[in-house]
Amino acid sequence: MNSTNNKQNEVAVTVAADSAAGDERTAEGKLGSRAPGFIRKSSLLRLGWQVGVFVVGLAVVGAGIAMLVLPGPGWLVIFAGMAIWATEFVWAQIFLRWTRRKVTAAAQRALDPKVRRRNIVLTTAGLVPHQATFALGGLRR
């Protein structure tokens, strides 16, 4: 009888260890800091880490905002800065999850055959008058 209980305990320990390893693999599902363990243990190191992550994220987001009016991939850089913030701040993680859901939904809608057909028709209708203007030699006064 003890051997059966020992085997059940070993199975329970193995399952618990596997689920703990699975928790680390699904870090995307969890909210909170992804700082290394030794940083999380010290409040001074944790504060320094958070300040550093915030400053780096702010610099990247600021560069992205500048790229909205200057040449460059502005929105892509802004979202990269948000991803940097999301490694440490829950509010940024929530924002990125919301953004990811919205982008996925927009992509699904864009791939719908009816919507694609409508977009092609509207694009063609918008280009035809534009092309006709150029064919006539542009607007003359």
mmCIF file of N, CA and C in Angstrom:
data_model
loop_
_atom_site.group_PDB
_atom_site.id
_atom_site.type_symbol
_atom_site.label_atom_id
_atom_site.label_comp_id
_atom_site.label_asym_id
_atom_site.label_seq_id
_atom_site.Cartn_x
_atom_site.Cartn_y
_atom_site.Cartn_z
ATOM 1 N N MET A 1 0.806 -1.185 0.000
ATOM 2 C CA MET A 1 0.000 0.000 0.000
ATOM 3 C C MET A 1 0.854 1.256 0.000
ATOM 4 N N ASN A 2 1.948 1.240 0.700
ATOM 5 C CA ASN A 2 2.839 2.388 0.711
ATOM 6 C C ASN A 2 3.481 2.608 -0.640
ATOM 7 N N SER A 3 3.770 1.527 -1.353
ATOM 8 C CA SER A 3 4.373 1.698 -2.677
ATOM 9 C C SER A 3 3.403 2.395 -3.627
ATOM 10 N N THR A 4 2.108 2.135 -3.493
ATOM 11 C CA THR A 4 1.111 2.807 -4.325
ATOM 12 C C THR A 4 1.050 4.288 -3.988
ATOM 13 N N ASN A 5 1.056 4.627 -2.713
ATOM 14 C CA ASN A 5 1.045 6.031 -2.291
ATOM 15 C C ASN A 5 2.300 6.744 -2.739
ATOM 16 N N ASN A 6 3.449 6.072 -2.660
ATOM 17 C CA ASN A 6 4.701 6.688 -3.101
ATOM 18 C C ASN A 6 4.672 6.969 -4.598
ATOM 19 N N LYS A 7 4.118 6.012 -5.361
ATOM 20 C CA LYS A 7 4.022 6.223 -6.814
ATOM 21 C C LYS A 7 3.079 7.378 -7.137
ATOM 22 N N GLN A 8 1.976 7.483 -6.409
ATOM 23 C CA GLN A 8 1.051 8.590 -6.624
ATOM 24 C C GLN A 8 1.710 9.916 -6.278
ATOM 25 N N ASN A 9 2.480 9.940 -5.200
ATOM 26 C CA ASN A 9 3.191 11.165 -4.821
ATOM 27 C C ASN A 9 4.227 11.539 -5.870
ATOM 28 N N GLU A 10 4.944 10.520 -6.423
ATOM 29 C CA GLU A 10 5.933 10.796 -7.455
ATOM 30 C C GLU A 10 5.260 11.362 -8.705
ATOM 31 N N VAL A 11 4.115 10.793 -9.069
ATOM 32 C CA VAL A 11 3.377 11.302 -10.229
ATOM 33 C C VAL A 11 2.919 12.731 -9.967
ATOM 34 N N ALA A 12 2.424 12.995 -8.761
ATOM 35 C CA ALA A 12 1.961 14.345 -8.425
ATOM 36 C C ALA A 12 3.113 15.335 -8.478
ATOM 37 N N VAL A 13 4.287 14.934 -7.974
ATOM 38 C CA VAL A 13 5.457 15.823 -8.012
ATOM 39 C C VAL A 13 5.879 16.069 -9.453
ATOM 40 N N THR A 14 5.864 15.023 -10.288
ATOM 41 C CA THR A 14 6.240 15.170 -11.699
ATOM 42 C C THR A 14 5.269 16.098 -12.427
ATOM 43 N N VAL A 15 3.973 15.918 -12.186
ATOM 44 C CA VAL A 15 2.971 16.781 -12.818
ATOM 45 C C VAL A 15 3.150 18.218 -12.357
ATOM 46 N N ALA A 16 3.401 18.429 -11.073
ATOM 47 C CA ALA A 16 3.597 19.784 -10.561
ATOM 48 C C ALA A 16 4.835 20.419 -11.180
ATOM 49 N N ALA A 17 5.912 19.644 -11.336
ATOM 50 C CA ALA A 17 7.133 20.176 -11.949
ATOM 51 C C ALA A 17 6.898 20.515 -13.410
ATOM 52 N N ASP A 18 6.157 19.628 -14.123
ATOM 53 C CA ASP A 18 5.854 19.912 -15.527
ATOM 54 C C ASP A 18 4.994 21.150 -15.679
ATOM 55 N N SER A 19 4.000 21.326 -14.804
ATOM 56 C CA SER A 19 3.146 22.502 -14.915
ATOM 57 C C SER A 19 3.911 23.769 -14.559
ATOM 58 N N ALA A 20 4.877 23.678 -13.633
ATOM 59 C CA ALA A 20 5.704 24.847 -13.316
ATOM 60 C C ALA A 20 6.563 25.216 -14.512
ATOM 61 N N ALA A 21 7.109 24.200 -15.199
ATOM 62 C CA ALA A 21 7.886 24.477 -16.405
ATOM 63 C C ALA A 21 6.985 25.044 -17.490
ATOM 64 N N GLY A 22 5.755 24.553 -17.560
ATOM 65 C CA GLY A 22 4.805 25.065 -18.546
ATOM 66 C C GLY A 22 4.453 26.510 -18.275
ATOM 67 N N ASP A 23 4.402 26.896 -16.992
ATOM 68 C CA ASP A 23 4.112 28.286 -16.644
ATOM 69 C C ASP A 23 5.202 29.202 -17.174
ATOM 70 N N GLU A 24 6.453 28.762 -17.111
ATOM 71 C CA GLU A 24 7.541 29.587 -17.627
ATOM 72 C C GLU A 24 7.457 29.694 -19.143
ATOM 73 N N ARG A 25 7.025 28.611 -19.799
ATOM 74 C CA ARG A 25 6.909 28.625 -21.254
ATOM 75 C C ARG A 25 5.783 29.534 -21.714
ATOM 76 N N THR A 26 4.748 29.669 -20.903
ATOM 77 C CA THR A 26 3.619 30.513 -21.282
ATOM 78 C C THR A 26 3.692 31.857 -20.570
ATOM 79 N N ALA A 27 4.872 32.442 -20.564
ATOM 80 C CA ALA A 27 5.048 33.736 -19.895
ATOM 81 C C ALA A 27 4.195 34.812 -20.548
ATOM 82 N N GLU A 28 3.844 34.602 -21.835
ATOM 83 C CA GLU A 28 3.020 35.594 -22.517
ATOM 84 C C GLU A 28 1.642 35.678 -21.884
ATOM 85 N N GLY A 29 1.151 34.582 -21.343
ATOM 86 C CA GLY A 29 -0.162 34.563 -20.740
ATOM 87 C C GLY A 29 -0.220 35.268 -19.394
ATOM 88 N N LYS A 30 0.905 35.435 -18.753
ATOM 89 C CA LYS A 30 0.946 36.059 -17.432
ATOM 90 C C LYS A 30 1.196 37.554 -17.551
ATOM 91 N N LEU A 31 0.658 38.275 -16.603
ATOM 92 C CA LEU A 31 0.928 39.708 -16.522
ATOM 93 C C LEU A 31 1.957 39.931 -15.436
ATOM 94 N N GLY A 32 2.780 40.930 -15.612
ATOM 95 C CA GLY A 32 3.750 41.271 -14.591
ATOM 96 C C GLY A 32 5.157 41.337 -15.148
ATOM 97 N N SER A 33 6.096 41.533 -14.240
ATOM 98 C CA SER A 33 7.493 41.734 -14.599
ATOM 99 C C SER A 33 8.126 40.467 -15.145
ATOM 100 N N ARG A 34 9.003 40.655 -16.127
ATOM 101 C CA ARG A 34 9.784 39.546 -16.655
ATOM 102 C C ARG A 34 11.256 39.741 -16.322
ATOM 103 N N ALA A 35 11.511 40.516 -15.290
ATOM 104 C CA ALA A 35 12.887 40.769 -14.861
ATOM 105 C C ALA A 35 13.484 39.482 -14.293
ATOM 106 N N PRO A 36 14.808 39.329 -14.388
ATOM 107 C CA PRO A 36 15.445 38.151 -13.786
ATOM 108 C C PRO A 36 15.167 38.073 -12.286
ATOM 109 N N GLY A 37 15.231 36.869 -11.751
ATOM 110 C CA GLY A 37 14.888 36.632 -10.348
ATOM 111 C C GLY A 37 15.706 37.448 -9.365
ATOM 112 N N PHE A 38 17.021 37.583 -9.607
ATOM 113 C CA PHE A 38 17.843 38.317 -8.653
ATOM 114 C C PHE A 38 17.478 39.791 -8.613
ATOM 115 N N ILE A 39 16.927 40.315 -9.707
ATOM 116 C CA ILE A 39 16.496 41.719 -9.720
ATOM 117 C C ILE A 39 15.186 41.860 -8.958
ATOM 118 N N ARG A 40 14.285 40.907 -9.113
ATOM 119 C CA ARG A 40 13.003 40.970 -8.419
ATOM 120 C C ARG A 40 13.154 40.849 -6.906
ATOM 121 N N LYS A 41 14.233 40.225 -6.442
ATOM 122 C CA LYS A 41 14.429 40.021 -4.997
ATOM 123 C C LYS A 41 14.832 41.305 -4.282
ATOM 124 N N SER A 42 15.529 42.192 -4.950
ATOM 125 C CA SER A 42 16.012 43.428 -4.322
ATOM 126 C C SER A 42 15.144 44.598 -4.782
ATOM 127 N N SER A 43 14.594 45.328 -3.829
ATOM 128 C CA SER A 43 13.718 46.450 -4.191
ATOM 129 C C SER A 43 14.495 47.560 -4.897
ATOM 130 N N LEU A 44 15.751 47.775 -4.504
ATOM 131 C CA LEU A 44 16.551 48.823 -5.146
ATOM 132 C C LEU A 44 16.879 48.443 -6.589
ATOM 133 N N LEU A 45 17.272 47.186 -6.808
ATOM 134 C CA LEU A 45 17.548 46.734 -8.171
ATOM 135 C C LEU A 45 16.281 46.753 -9.021
ATOM 136 N N ARG A 46 15.170 46.376 -8.415
ATOM 137 C CA ARG A 46 13.905 46.359 -9.153
ATOM 138 C C ARG A 46 13.513 47.763 -9.586
ATOM 139 N N LEU A 47 13.657 48.716 -8.709
ATOM 140 C CA LEU A 47 13.339 50.100 -9.059
ATOM 141 C C LEU A 47 14.259 50.595 -10.172
ATOM 142 N N GLY A 48 15.539 50.302 -10.053
ATOM 143 C CA GLY A 48 16.486 50.693 -11.102
ATOM 144 C C GLY A 48 16.150 50.042 -12.436
ATOM 145 N N TRP A 49 15.779 48.768 -12.390
ATOM 146 C CA TRP A 49 15.391 48.041 -13.596
ATOM 147 C C TRP A 49 14.169 48.693 -14.235
ATOM 148 N N GLN A 50 13.158 49.022 -13.417
ATOM 149 C CA GLN A 50 11.944 49.637 -13.943
ATOM 150 C C GLN A 50 12.234 51.000 -14.556
ATOM 151 N N VAL A 51 13.073 51.782 -13.904
ATOM 152 C CA VAL A 51 13.430 53.098 -14.449
ATOM 153 C C VAL A 51 14.154 52.921 -15.777
ATOM 154 N N GLY A 52 15.080 51.964 -15.838
ATOM 155 C CA GLY A 52 15.822 51.717 -17.074
ATOM 156 C C GLY A 52 14.904 51.275 -18.209
ATOM 157 N N VAL A 53 14.003 50.355 -17.919
ATOM 158 C CA VAL A 53 13.061 49.889 -18.942
ATOM 159 C C VAL A 53 12.168 51.034 -19.388
ATOM 160 N N PHE A 54 11.723 51.863 -18.450
ATOM 161 C CA PHE A 54 10.861 52.982 -18.816
ATOM 162 C C PHE A 54 11.605 53.977 -19.704
ATOM 163 N N VAL A 55 12.844 54.292 -19.369
ATOM 164 C CA VAL A 55 13.613 55.272 -20.148
ATOM 165 C C VAL A 55 13.893 54.743 -21.555
ATOM 166 N N VAL A 56 14.298 53.476 -21.662
ATOM 167 C CA VAL A 56 14.566 52.902 -22.981
ATOM 168 C C VAL A 56 13.279 52.860 -23.808
ATOM 169 N N GLY A 57 12.180 52.417 -23.205
ATOM 170 C CA GLY A 57 10.896 52.387 -23.910
ATOM 171 C C GLY A 57 10.451 53.778 -24.338
ATOM 172 N N LEU A 58 10.659 54.761 -23.463
ATOM 173 C CA LEU A 58 10.292 56.136 -23.785
ATOM 174 C C LEU A 58 11.106 56.663 -24.966
ATOM 175 N N ALA A 59 12.401 56.340 -24.999
ATOM 176 C CA ALA A 59 13.240 56.772 -26.116
ATOM 177 C C ALA A 59 12.763 56.148 -27.433
ATOM 178 N N VAL A 60 12.402 54.873 -27.395
ATOM 179 C CA VAL A 60 11.953 54.202 -28.609
ATOM 180 C C VAL A 60 10.592 54.755 -29.048
ATOM 181 N N VAL A 61 9.675 54.944 -28.104
ATOM 182 C CA VAL A 61 8.363 55.508 -28.452
ATOM 183 C C VAL A 61 8.533 56.937 -28.978
ATOM 184 N N GLY A 62 9.396 57.718 -28.358
ATOM 185 C CA GLY A 62 9.663 59.080 -28.834
ATOM 186 C C GLY A 62 10.220 59.096 -30.250
ATOM 187 N N ALA A 63 11.127 58.160 -30.541
ATOM 188 C CA ALA A 63 11.665 58.062 -31.904
ATOM 189 C C ALA A 63 10.553 57.683 -32.881
ATOM 190 N N GLY A 64 9.668 56.799 -32.457
ATOM 191 C CA GLY A 64 8.545 56.411 -33.318
ATOM 192 C C GLY A 64 7.605 57.570 -33.590
ATOM 193 N N ILE A 65 7.341 58.376 -32.570
ATOM 194 C CA ILE A 65 6.479 59.548 -32.756
ATOM 195 C C ILE A 65 7.135 60.526 -33.728
ATOM 196 N N ALA A 66 8.448 60.692 -33.600
ATOM 197 C CA ALA A 66 9.154 61.566 -34.541
ATOM 198 C C ALA A 66 9.066 61.008 -35.960
ATOM 199 N N MET A 67 9.100 59.676 -36.083
ATOM 200 C CA MET A 67 9.033 59.062 -37.412
ATOM 201 C C MET A 67 7.650 59.171 -38.041
ATOM 202 N N LEU A 68 6.647 59.561 -37.285
ATOM 203 C CA LEU A 68 5.333 59.776 -37.889
ATOM 204 C C LEU A 68 5.364 60.956 -38.850
ATOM 205 N N VAL A 69 6.215 61.937 -38.567
ATOM 206 C CA VAL A 69 6.327 63.091 -39.461
ATOM 207 C C VAL A 69 7.619 63.063 -40.268
ATOM 208 N N LEU A 70 8.592 62.304 -39.824
ATOM 209 C CA LEU A 70 9.845 62.135 -40.549
ATOM 210 C C LEU A 70 9.817 60.787 -41.258
ATOM 211 N N PRO A 71 10.738 60.570 -42.190
ATOM 212 C CA PRO A 71 10.766 59.259 -42.859
ATOM 213 C C PRO A 71 11.114 58.146 -41.868
ATOM 214 N N GLY A 72 10.400 57.056 -41.981
ATOM 215 C CA GLY A 72 10.668 55.909 -41.114
ATOM 216 C C GLY A 72 9.387 55.199 -40.731
ATOM 217 N N PRO A 73 9.521 54.001 -40.191
ATOM 218 C CA PRO A 73 8.349 53.202 -39.806
ATOM 219 C C PRO A 73 7.827 53.599 -38.435
ATOM 220 N N GLY A 74 7.170 54.725 -38.342
ATOM 221 C CA GLY A 74 6.753 55.303 -37.060
ATOM 222 C C GLY A 74 5.929 54.378 -36.188
ATOM 223 N N TRP A 75 4.830 53.834 -36.721
ATOM 224 C CA TRP A 75 3.953 52.996 -35.903
ATOM 225 C C TRP A 75 4.660 51.721 -35.461
ATOM 226 N N LEU A 76 5.481 51.162 -36.327
ATOM 227 C CA LEU A 76 6.215 49.952 -35.975
ATOM 228 C C LEU A 76 7.160 50.221 -34.800
ATOM 229 N N VAL A 77 7.831 51.352 -34.820
ATOM 230 C CA VAL A 77 8.760 51.703 -33.737
ATOM 231 C C VAL A 77 7.989 52.017 -32.459
ATOM 232 N N ILE A 78 6.842 52.657 -32.569
ATOM 233 C CA ILE A 78 6.023 52.931 -31.379
ATOM 234 C C ILE A 78 5.604 51.626 -30.718
ATOM 235 N N PHE A 79 5.156 50.657 -31.522
ATOM 236 C CA PHE A 79 4.756 49.373 -30.945
ATOM 237 C C PHE A 79 5.952 48.603 -30.392
ATOM 238 N N ALA A 80 7.131 48.799 -30.963
ATOM 239 C CA ALA A 80 8.335 48.181 -30.396
ATOM 240 C C ALA A 80 8.629 48.780 -29.018
ATOM 241 N N GLY A 81 8.464 50.074 -28.873
ATOM 242 C CA GLY A 81 8.644 50.715 -27.565
ATOM 243 C C GLY A 81 7.617 50.225 -26.557
ATOM 244 N N MET A 82 6.387 50.033 -27.016
ATOM 245 C CA MET A 82 5.363 49.485 -26.121
ATOM 246 C C MET A 82 5.711 48.060 -25.701
ATOM 247 N N ALA A 83 6.297 47.289 -26.613
ATOM 248 C CA ALA A 83 6.722 45.924 -26.271
ATOM 249 C C ALA A 83 7.848 45.949 -25.240
ATOM 250 N N ILE A 84 8.713 46.929 -25.329
ATOM 251 C CA ILE A 84 9.769 47.072 -24.316
ATOM 252 C C ILE A 84 9.134 47.380 -22.965
ATOM 253 N N TRP A 85 8.181 48.294 -22.946
ATOM 254 C CA TRP A 85 7.497 48.609 -21.691
ATOM 255 C C TRP A 85 6.740 47.396 -21.161
ATOM 256 N N ALA A 86 6.199 46.584 -22.065
ATOM 257 C CA ALA A 86 5.395 45.431 -21.656
ATOM 258 C C ALA A 86 6.224 44.365 -20.947
ATOM 259 N N THR A 87 7.554 44.427 -21.075
ATOM 260 C CA THR A 87 8.373 43.459 -20.340
ATOM 261 C C THR A 87 8.347 43.744 -18.848
ATOM 262 N N GLU A 88 7.908 44.927 -18.453
ATOM 263 C CA GLU A 88 7.942 45.296 -17.041
ATOM 264 C C GLU A 88 6.623 45.820 -16.495
ATOM 265 N N PHE A 89 5.796 46.441 -17.331
ATOM 266 C CA PHE A 89 4.609 47.131 -16.840
ATOM 267 C C PHE A 89 3.335 46.445 -17.319
ATOM 268 N N VAL A 90 2.426 46.203 -16.399
ATOM 269 C CA VAL A 90 1.180 45.501 -16.702
ATOM 270 C C VAL A 90 0.308 46.315 -17.649
ATOM 271 N N TRP A 91 0.240 47.625 -17.470
ATOM 272 C CA TRP A 91 -0.604 48.449 -18.328
ATOM 273 C C TRP A 91 -0.182 48.338 -19.792
ATOM 274 N N ALA A 92 1.119 48.229 -20.056
ATOM 275 C CA ALA A 92 1.591 48.085 -21.434
ATOM 276 C C ALA A 92 1.253 46.699 -21.976
ATOM 277 N N GLN A 93 1.308 45.681 -21.117
ATOM 278 C CA GLN A 93 0.942 44.329 -21.541
ATOM 279 C C GLN A 93 -0.530 44.276 -21.933
ATOM 280 N N ILE A 94 -1.369 44.910 -21.130
ATOM 281 C CA ILE A 94 -2.804 44.937 -21.430
ATOM 282 C C ILE A 94 -3.054 45.685 -22.734
ATOM 283 N N PHE A 95 -2.378 46.807 -22.934
ATOM 284 C CA PHE A 95 -2.527 47.575 -24.171
ATOM 285 C C PHE A 95 -2.090 46.756 -25.380
ATOM 286 N N LEU A 96 -0.969 46.048 -25.275
ATOM 287 C CA LEU A 96 -0.501 45.250 -26.401
ATOM 288 C C LEU A 96 -1.441 44.088 -26.701
ATOM 289 N N ARG A 97 -2.014 43.481 -25.679
ATOM 290 C CA ARG A 97 -2.988 42.410 -25.915
ATOM 291 C C ARG A 97 -4.212 42.949 -26.632
ATOM 292 N N TRP A 98 -4.696 44.114 -26.214
ATOM 293 C CA TRP A 98 -5.845 44.749 -26.852
ATOM 294 C C TRP A 98 -5.512 45.061 -28.316
ATOM 295 N N THR A 99 -4.328 45.619 -28.552
ATOM 296 C CA THR A 99 -3.902 45.958 -29.913
ATOM 297 C C THR A 99 -3.800 44.705 -30.775
ATOM 298 N N ARG A 100 -3.227 43.648 -30.217
ATOM 299 C CA ARG A 100 -3.092 42.403 -30.965
ATOM 300 C C ARG A 100 -4.466 41.846 -31.360
ATOM 301 N N ARG A 101 -5.432 41.912 -30.435
ATOM 302 C CA ARG A 101 -6.789 41.449 -30.752
ATOM 303 C C ARG A 101 -7.402 42.285 -31.871
ATOM 304 N N LYS A 102 -7.236 43.607 -31.803
ATOM 305 C CA LYS A 102 -7.816 44.488 -32.817
ATOM 306 C C LYS A 102 -7.178 44.259 -34.189
ATOM 307 N N VAL A 103 -5.854 44.087 -34.226
ATOM 308 C CA VAL A 103 -5.161 43.860 -35.494
ATOM 309 C C VAL A 103 -5.570 42.524 -36.089
ATOM 310 N N THR A 104 -5.704 41.499 -35.247
ATOM 311 C CA THR A 104 -6.139 40.188 -35.732
ATOM 312 C C THR A 104 -7.554 40.262 -36.293
ATOM 313 N N ALA A 105 -8.436 40.964 -35.599
ATOM 314 C CA ALA A 105 -9.812 41.110 -36.086
ATOM 315 C C ALA A 105 -9.840 41.876 -37.405
ATOM 316 N N ALA A 106 -9.029 42.928 -37.535
ATOM 317 C CA ALA A 106 -8.988 43.690 -38.785
ATOM 318 C C ALA A 106 -8.445 42.832 -39.924
ATOM 319 N N ALA A 107 -7.444 42.017 -39.643
ATOM 320 C CA ALA A 107 -6.900 41.128 -40.675
ATOM 321 C C ALA A 107 -7.942 40.103 -41.109
ATOM 322 N N GLN A 108 -8.703 39.576 -40.156
ATOM 323 C CA GLN A 108 -9.764 38.622 -40.499
ATOM 324 C C GLN A 108 -10.814 39.287 -41.392
ATOM 325 N N ARG A 109 -11.195 40.521 -41.049
ATOM 326 C CA ARG A 109 -12.183 41.231 -41.863
ATOM 327 C C ARG A 109 -11.636 41.526 -43.250
ATOM 328 N N ALA A 110 -10.365 41.886 -43.329
ATOM 329 C CA ALA A 110 -9.773 42.227 -44.625
ATOM 330 C C ALA A 110 -9.672 41.011 -45.538
ATOM 331 N N LEU A 111 -9.553 39.823 -44.950
ATOM 332 C CA LEU A 111 -9.448 38.613 -45.757
ATOM 333 C C LEU A 111 -10.795 38.032 -46.153
ATOM 334 N N ASP A 112 -11.875 38.603 -45.649
ATOM 335 C CA ASP A 112 -13.207 38.156 -46.021
ATOM 336 C C ASP A 112 -13.422 38.452 -47.512
ATOM 337 N N PRO A 113 -13.864 37.479 -48.307
ATOM 338 C CA PRO A 113 -13.997 37.683 -49.760
ATOM 339 C C PRO A 113 -14.902 38.853 -50.144
ATOM 340 N N LYS A 114 -16.003 39.053 -49.421
ATOM 341 C CA LYS A 114 -16.898 40.168 -49.744
ATOM 342 C C LYS A 114 -16.210 41.510 -49.509
ATOM 343 N N VAL A 115 -15.485 41.611 -48.406
ATOM 344 C CA VAL A 115 -14.791 42.860 -48.090
ATOM 345 C C VAL A 115 -13.663 43.099 -49.092
ATOM 346 N N ARG A 116 -12.943 42.051 -49.475
ATOM 347 C CA ARG A 116 -11.866 42.194 -50.466
ATOM 348 C C ARG A 116 -12.426 42.691 -51.790
ATOM 349 N N ARG A 117 -13.550 42.103 -52.220
ATOM 350 C CA ARG A 117 -14.172 42.523 -53.470
ATOM 351 C C ARG A 117 -14.572 43.992 -53.397
ATOM 352 N N ARG A 118 -15.202 44.380 -52.281
ATOM 353 C CA ARG A 118 -15.619 45.779 -52.113
ATOM 354 C C ARG A 118 -14.416 46.712 -52.148
ATOM 355 N N ASN A 119 -13.337 46.338 -51.470
ATOM 356 C CA ASN A 119 -12.138 47.185 -51.448
ATOM 357 C C ASN A 119 -11.513 47.309 -52.832
ATOM 358 N N ILE A 120 -11.513 46.222 -53.593
ATOM 359 C CA ILE A 120 -10.965 46.282 -54.951
ATOM 360 C C ILE A 120 -11.816 47.205 -55.817
ATOM 361 N N VAL A 121 -13.133 47.094 -55.684
ATOM 362 C CA VAL A 121 -14.028 47.955 -56.470
ATOM 363 C C VAL A 121 -13.828 49.415 -56.091
ATOM 364 N N LEU A 122 -13.760 49.705 -54.801
ATOM 365 C CA LEU A 122 -13.582 51.102 -54.375
ATOM 366 C C LEU A 122 -12.221 51.655 -54.796
ATOM 367 N N THR A 123 -11.193 50.843 -54.719
ATOM 368 C CA THR A 123 -9.865 51.289 -55.145
ATOM 369 C C THR A 123 -9.849 51.550 -56.638
ATOM 370 N N THR A 124 -10.444 50.656 -57.408
ATOM 371 C CA THR A 124 -10.502 50.839 -58.853
ATOM 372 C C THR A 124 -11.311 52.083 -59.201
ATOM 373 N N ALA A 125 -12.429 52.277 -58.524
ATOM 374 C CA ALA A 125 -13.261 53.454 -58.791
ATOM 375 C C ALA A 125 -12.513 54.734 -58.435
ATOM 376 N N GLY A 126 -11.688 54.679 -57.425
ATOM 377 C CA GLY A 126 -10.915 55.863 -57.054
ATOM 378 C C GLY A 126 -9.767 56.132 -58.001
ATOM 379 N N LEU A 127 -9.219 55.087 -58.600
ATOM 380 C CA LEU A 127 -8.088 55.259 -59.509
ATOM 381 C C LEU A 127 -8.512 55.671 -60.912
ATOM 382 N N VAL A 128 -9.697 55.272 -61.346
ATOM 383 C CA VAL A 128 -10.125 55.559 -62.715
ATOM 384 C C VAL A 128 -10.198 57.068 -62.966
ATOM 385 N N PRO A 129 -10.867 57.864 -62.130
ATOM 386 C CA PRO A 129 -10.876 59.314 -62.396
ATOM 387 C C PRO A 129 -9.472 59.918 -62.317
ATOM 388 N N HIS A 130 -8.649 59.401 -61.429
ATOM 389 C CA HIS A 130 -7.296 59.906 -61.291
ATOM 390 C C HIS A 130 -6.490 59.618 -62.555
ATOM 391 N N GLN A 131 -6.606 58.407 -63.091
ATOM 392 C CA GLN A 131 -5.896 58.042 -64.300
ATOM 393 C C GLN A 131 -6.440 58.819 -65.501
ATOM 394 N N ALA A 132 -7.732 59.091 -65.538
ATOM 395 C CA ALA A 132 -8.321 59.843 -66.636
ATOM 396 C C ALA A 132 -7.774 61.266 -66.659
ATOM 397 N N THR A 133 -7.556 61.835 -65.510
ATOM 398 C CA THR A 133 -6.997 63.194 -65.426
ATOM 399 C C THR A 133 -5.616 63.222 -66.039
ATOM 400 N N PHE A 134 -4.793 62.227 -65.715
ATOM 401 C CA PHE A 134 -3.447 62.181 -66.275
ATOM 402 C C PHE A 134 -3.488 61.890 -67.772
ATOM 403 N N ALA A 135 -4.425 61.094 -68.233
ATOM 404 C CA ALA A 135 -4.538 60.782 -69.650
ATOM 405 C C ALA A 135 -4.908 62.018 -70.465
ATOM 406 N N LEU A 136 -5.655 62.911 -69.863
ATOM 407 C CA LEU A 136 -6.048 64.137 -70.547
ATOM 408 C C LEU A 136 -4.994 65.228 -70.428
ATOM 409 N N GLY A 137 -3.884 64.928 -69.846
ATOM 410 C CA GLY A 137 -2.800 65.910 -69.751
ATOM 411 C C GLY A 137 -2.874 66.732 -68.491
ATOM 412 N N GLY A 138 -3.581 66.261 -67.498
ATOM 413 C CA GLY A 138 -3.666 66.977 -66.238
ATOM 414 C C GLY A 138 -4.709 68.070 -66.297
ATOM 415 N N LEU A 139 -4.867 68.748 -65.205
ATOM 416 C CA LEU A 139 -5.832 69.843 -65.155
ATOM 417 C C LEU A 139 -5.219 71.089 -65.756
ATOM 418 N N ARG A 140 -5.927 71.658 -66.731
ATOM 419 C CA ARG A 140 -5.425 72.883 -67.379
ATOM 420 C C ARG A 140 -6.364 74.014 -67.048
ATOM 421 N N ARG A 141 -5.817 75.167 -66.956
ATOM 422 C CA ARG A 141 -6.631 76.350 -66.673
ATOM 423 C C ARG A 141 -6.901 77.115 -67.916
#
